[in-house]
Every structure is written in C-alpha cells, then in structure tokens.
PDB file of C-alpha atoms in Angstrom:
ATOM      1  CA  UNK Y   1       8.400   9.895  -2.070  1.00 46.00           C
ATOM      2  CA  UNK Y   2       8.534   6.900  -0.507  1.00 54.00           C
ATOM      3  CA  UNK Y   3      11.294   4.156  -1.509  1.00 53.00           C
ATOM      4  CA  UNK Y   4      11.316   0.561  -1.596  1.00 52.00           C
ATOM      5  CA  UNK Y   5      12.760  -2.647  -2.236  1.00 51.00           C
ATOM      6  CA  UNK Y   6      13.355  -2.847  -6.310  1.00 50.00           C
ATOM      7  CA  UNK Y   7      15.156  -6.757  -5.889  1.00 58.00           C
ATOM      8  CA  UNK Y   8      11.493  -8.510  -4.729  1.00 58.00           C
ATOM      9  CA  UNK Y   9       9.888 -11.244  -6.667  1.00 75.00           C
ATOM     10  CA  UNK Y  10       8.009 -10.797  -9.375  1.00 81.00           C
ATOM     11  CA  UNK Y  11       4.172  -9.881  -7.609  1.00 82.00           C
ATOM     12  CA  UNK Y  12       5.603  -9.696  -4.092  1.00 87.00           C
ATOM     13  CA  UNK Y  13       4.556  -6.851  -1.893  1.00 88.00           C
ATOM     14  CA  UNK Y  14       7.191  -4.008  -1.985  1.00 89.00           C
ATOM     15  CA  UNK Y  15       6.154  -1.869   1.008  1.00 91.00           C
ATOM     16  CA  UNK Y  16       2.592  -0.251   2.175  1.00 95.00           C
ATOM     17  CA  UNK Y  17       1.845   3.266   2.918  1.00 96.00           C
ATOM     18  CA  UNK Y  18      -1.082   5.282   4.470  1.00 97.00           C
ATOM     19  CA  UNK Y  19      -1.904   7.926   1.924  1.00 97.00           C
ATOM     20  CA  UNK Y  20      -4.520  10.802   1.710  1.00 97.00           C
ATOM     21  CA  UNK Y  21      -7.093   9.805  -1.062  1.00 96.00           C
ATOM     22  CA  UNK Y  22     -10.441  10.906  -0.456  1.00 96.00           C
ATOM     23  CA  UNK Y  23     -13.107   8.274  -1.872  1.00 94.00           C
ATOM     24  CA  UNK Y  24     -16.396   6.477  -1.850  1.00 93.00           C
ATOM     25  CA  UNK Y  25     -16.577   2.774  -1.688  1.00 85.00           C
ATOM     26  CA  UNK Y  26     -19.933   0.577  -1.173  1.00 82.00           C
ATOM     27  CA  UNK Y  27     -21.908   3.518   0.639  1.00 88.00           C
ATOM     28  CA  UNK Y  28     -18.767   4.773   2.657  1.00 87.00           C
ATOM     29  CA  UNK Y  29     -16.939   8.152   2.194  1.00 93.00           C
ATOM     30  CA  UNK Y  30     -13.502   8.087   3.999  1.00 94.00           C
ATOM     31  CA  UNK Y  31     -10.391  10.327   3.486  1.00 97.00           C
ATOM     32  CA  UNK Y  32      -7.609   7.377   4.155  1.00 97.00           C
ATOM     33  CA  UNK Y  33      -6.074   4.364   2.857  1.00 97.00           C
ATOM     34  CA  UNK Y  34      -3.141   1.903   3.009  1.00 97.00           C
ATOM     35  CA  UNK Y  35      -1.481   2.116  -0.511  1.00 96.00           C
ATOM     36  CA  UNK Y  36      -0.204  -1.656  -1.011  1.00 94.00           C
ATOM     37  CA  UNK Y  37       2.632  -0.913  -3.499  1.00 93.00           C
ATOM     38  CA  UNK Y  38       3.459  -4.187  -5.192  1.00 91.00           C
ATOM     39  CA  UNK Y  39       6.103  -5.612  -7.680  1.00 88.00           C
ATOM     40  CA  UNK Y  40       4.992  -6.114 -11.154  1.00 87.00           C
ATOM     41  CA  UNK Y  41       4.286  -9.743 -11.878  1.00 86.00           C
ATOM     42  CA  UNK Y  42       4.302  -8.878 -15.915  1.00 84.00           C
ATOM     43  CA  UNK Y  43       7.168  -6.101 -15.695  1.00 79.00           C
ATOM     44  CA  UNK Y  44      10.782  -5.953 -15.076  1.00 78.00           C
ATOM     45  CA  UNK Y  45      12.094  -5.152 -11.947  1.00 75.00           C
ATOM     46  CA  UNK Y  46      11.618  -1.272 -12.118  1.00 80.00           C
ATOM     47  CA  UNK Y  47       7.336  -1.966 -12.055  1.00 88.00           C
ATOM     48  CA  UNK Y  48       4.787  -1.621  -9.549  1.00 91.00           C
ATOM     49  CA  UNK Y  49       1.229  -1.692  -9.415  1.00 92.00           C
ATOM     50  CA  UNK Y  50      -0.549   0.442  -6.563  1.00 94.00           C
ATOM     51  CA  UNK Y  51      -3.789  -0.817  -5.176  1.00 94.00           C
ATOM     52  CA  UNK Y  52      -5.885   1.039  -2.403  1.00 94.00           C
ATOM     53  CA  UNK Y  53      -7.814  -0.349   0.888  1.00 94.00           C
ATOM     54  CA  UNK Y  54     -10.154   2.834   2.281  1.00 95.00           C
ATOM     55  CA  UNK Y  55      -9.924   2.921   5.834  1.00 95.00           C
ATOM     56  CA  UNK Y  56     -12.036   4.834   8.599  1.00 93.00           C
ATOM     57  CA  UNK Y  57      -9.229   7.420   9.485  1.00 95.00           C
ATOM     58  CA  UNK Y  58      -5.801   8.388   9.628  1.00 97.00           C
ATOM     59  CA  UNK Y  59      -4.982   6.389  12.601  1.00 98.00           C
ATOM     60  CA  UNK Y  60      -6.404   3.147  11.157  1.00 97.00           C
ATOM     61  CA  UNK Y  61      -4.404   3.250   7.503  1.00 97.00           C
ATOM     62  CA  UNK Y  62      -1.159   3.675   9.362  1.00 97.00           C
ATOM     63  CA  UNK Y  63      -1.481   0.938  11.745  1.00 97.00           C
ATOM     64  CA  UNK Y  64      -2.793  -1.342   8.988  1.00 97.00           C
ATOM     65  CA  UNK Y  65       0.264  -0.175   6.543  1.00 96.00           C
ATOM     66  CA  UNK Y  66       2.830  -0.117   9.746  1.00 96.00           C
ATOM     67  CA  UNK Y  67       1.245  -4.072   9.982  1.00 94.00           C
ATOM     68  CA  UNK Y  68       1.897  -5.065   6.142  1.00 92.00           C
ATOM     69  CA  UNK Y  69       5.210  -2.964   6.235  1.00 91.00           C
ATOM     70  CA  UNK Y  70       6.420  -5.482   8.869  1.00 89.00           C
ATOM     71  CA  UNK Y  71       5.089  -8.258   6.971  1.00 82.00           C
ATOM     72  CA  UNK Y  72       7.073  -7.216   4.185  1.00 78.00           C
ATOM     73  CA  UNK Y  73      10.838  -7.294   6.107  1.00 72.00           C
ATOM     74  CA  UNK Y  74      10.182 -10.831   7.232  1.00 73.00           C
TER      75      UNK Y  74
END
C-alpha cells in the first residue's frame, strides 16, 4: 500500500505510482500506468481520487511517476 501526504490542498497531487492495470485506450493495449493519486477537491482531508495515464511498459510508468513524485516534494 502505498502512503502519502494526507495535509495537501484541497485537489493537489498527493503522490504518483506505476501500477499494473492492463487496458485499452484509443486503439492501444498496454499493461502499465502511472496512478496520479490526488487530494479530493470536494472531500475532507482523508479523500482521494485516482486517475490513470497508460503507458508503453513498465519502465516508462515508473520514470513518468518517479518524475511527478518529485514534482510533488517541491
């Protein structure tokens, strides 16, 4: 499980994460993504939504997430 930040503002990005989630977007099938895991702009402080970018491989969703990880501790 992977734990983040539960003090952000409201709609700020919490942390990012590759993640295993096989799918089929505009033509493409891929088996990877970058999980952006952001806090709740409608809930308290204990929300998140989850949204998904596919991504070509393994490799590629954990250097995109290790990129918006360090985006988030700036």
């Amino acid at each position: 499980m992977t734990t983040f930040q539960t003090n952000l503002a409201k709609g700020r990005l919490a942390t990012a994460e590759a993640i295993y989630s096989p799918t089929t977007e505009y033509g493409v099938a891929t088996e990877w993504a970058v999980q952006l895991i952001f806090q709740s702009p409608t809930g308290d402080s204990s929300d998140f939504i989850y949204r998904e970018i596919p991504c070509l491989s393994r490799e590629q969703a954990e250097v995109i997430a290790s990129y918006w990880r360090s985006e988030v501790s700036k």
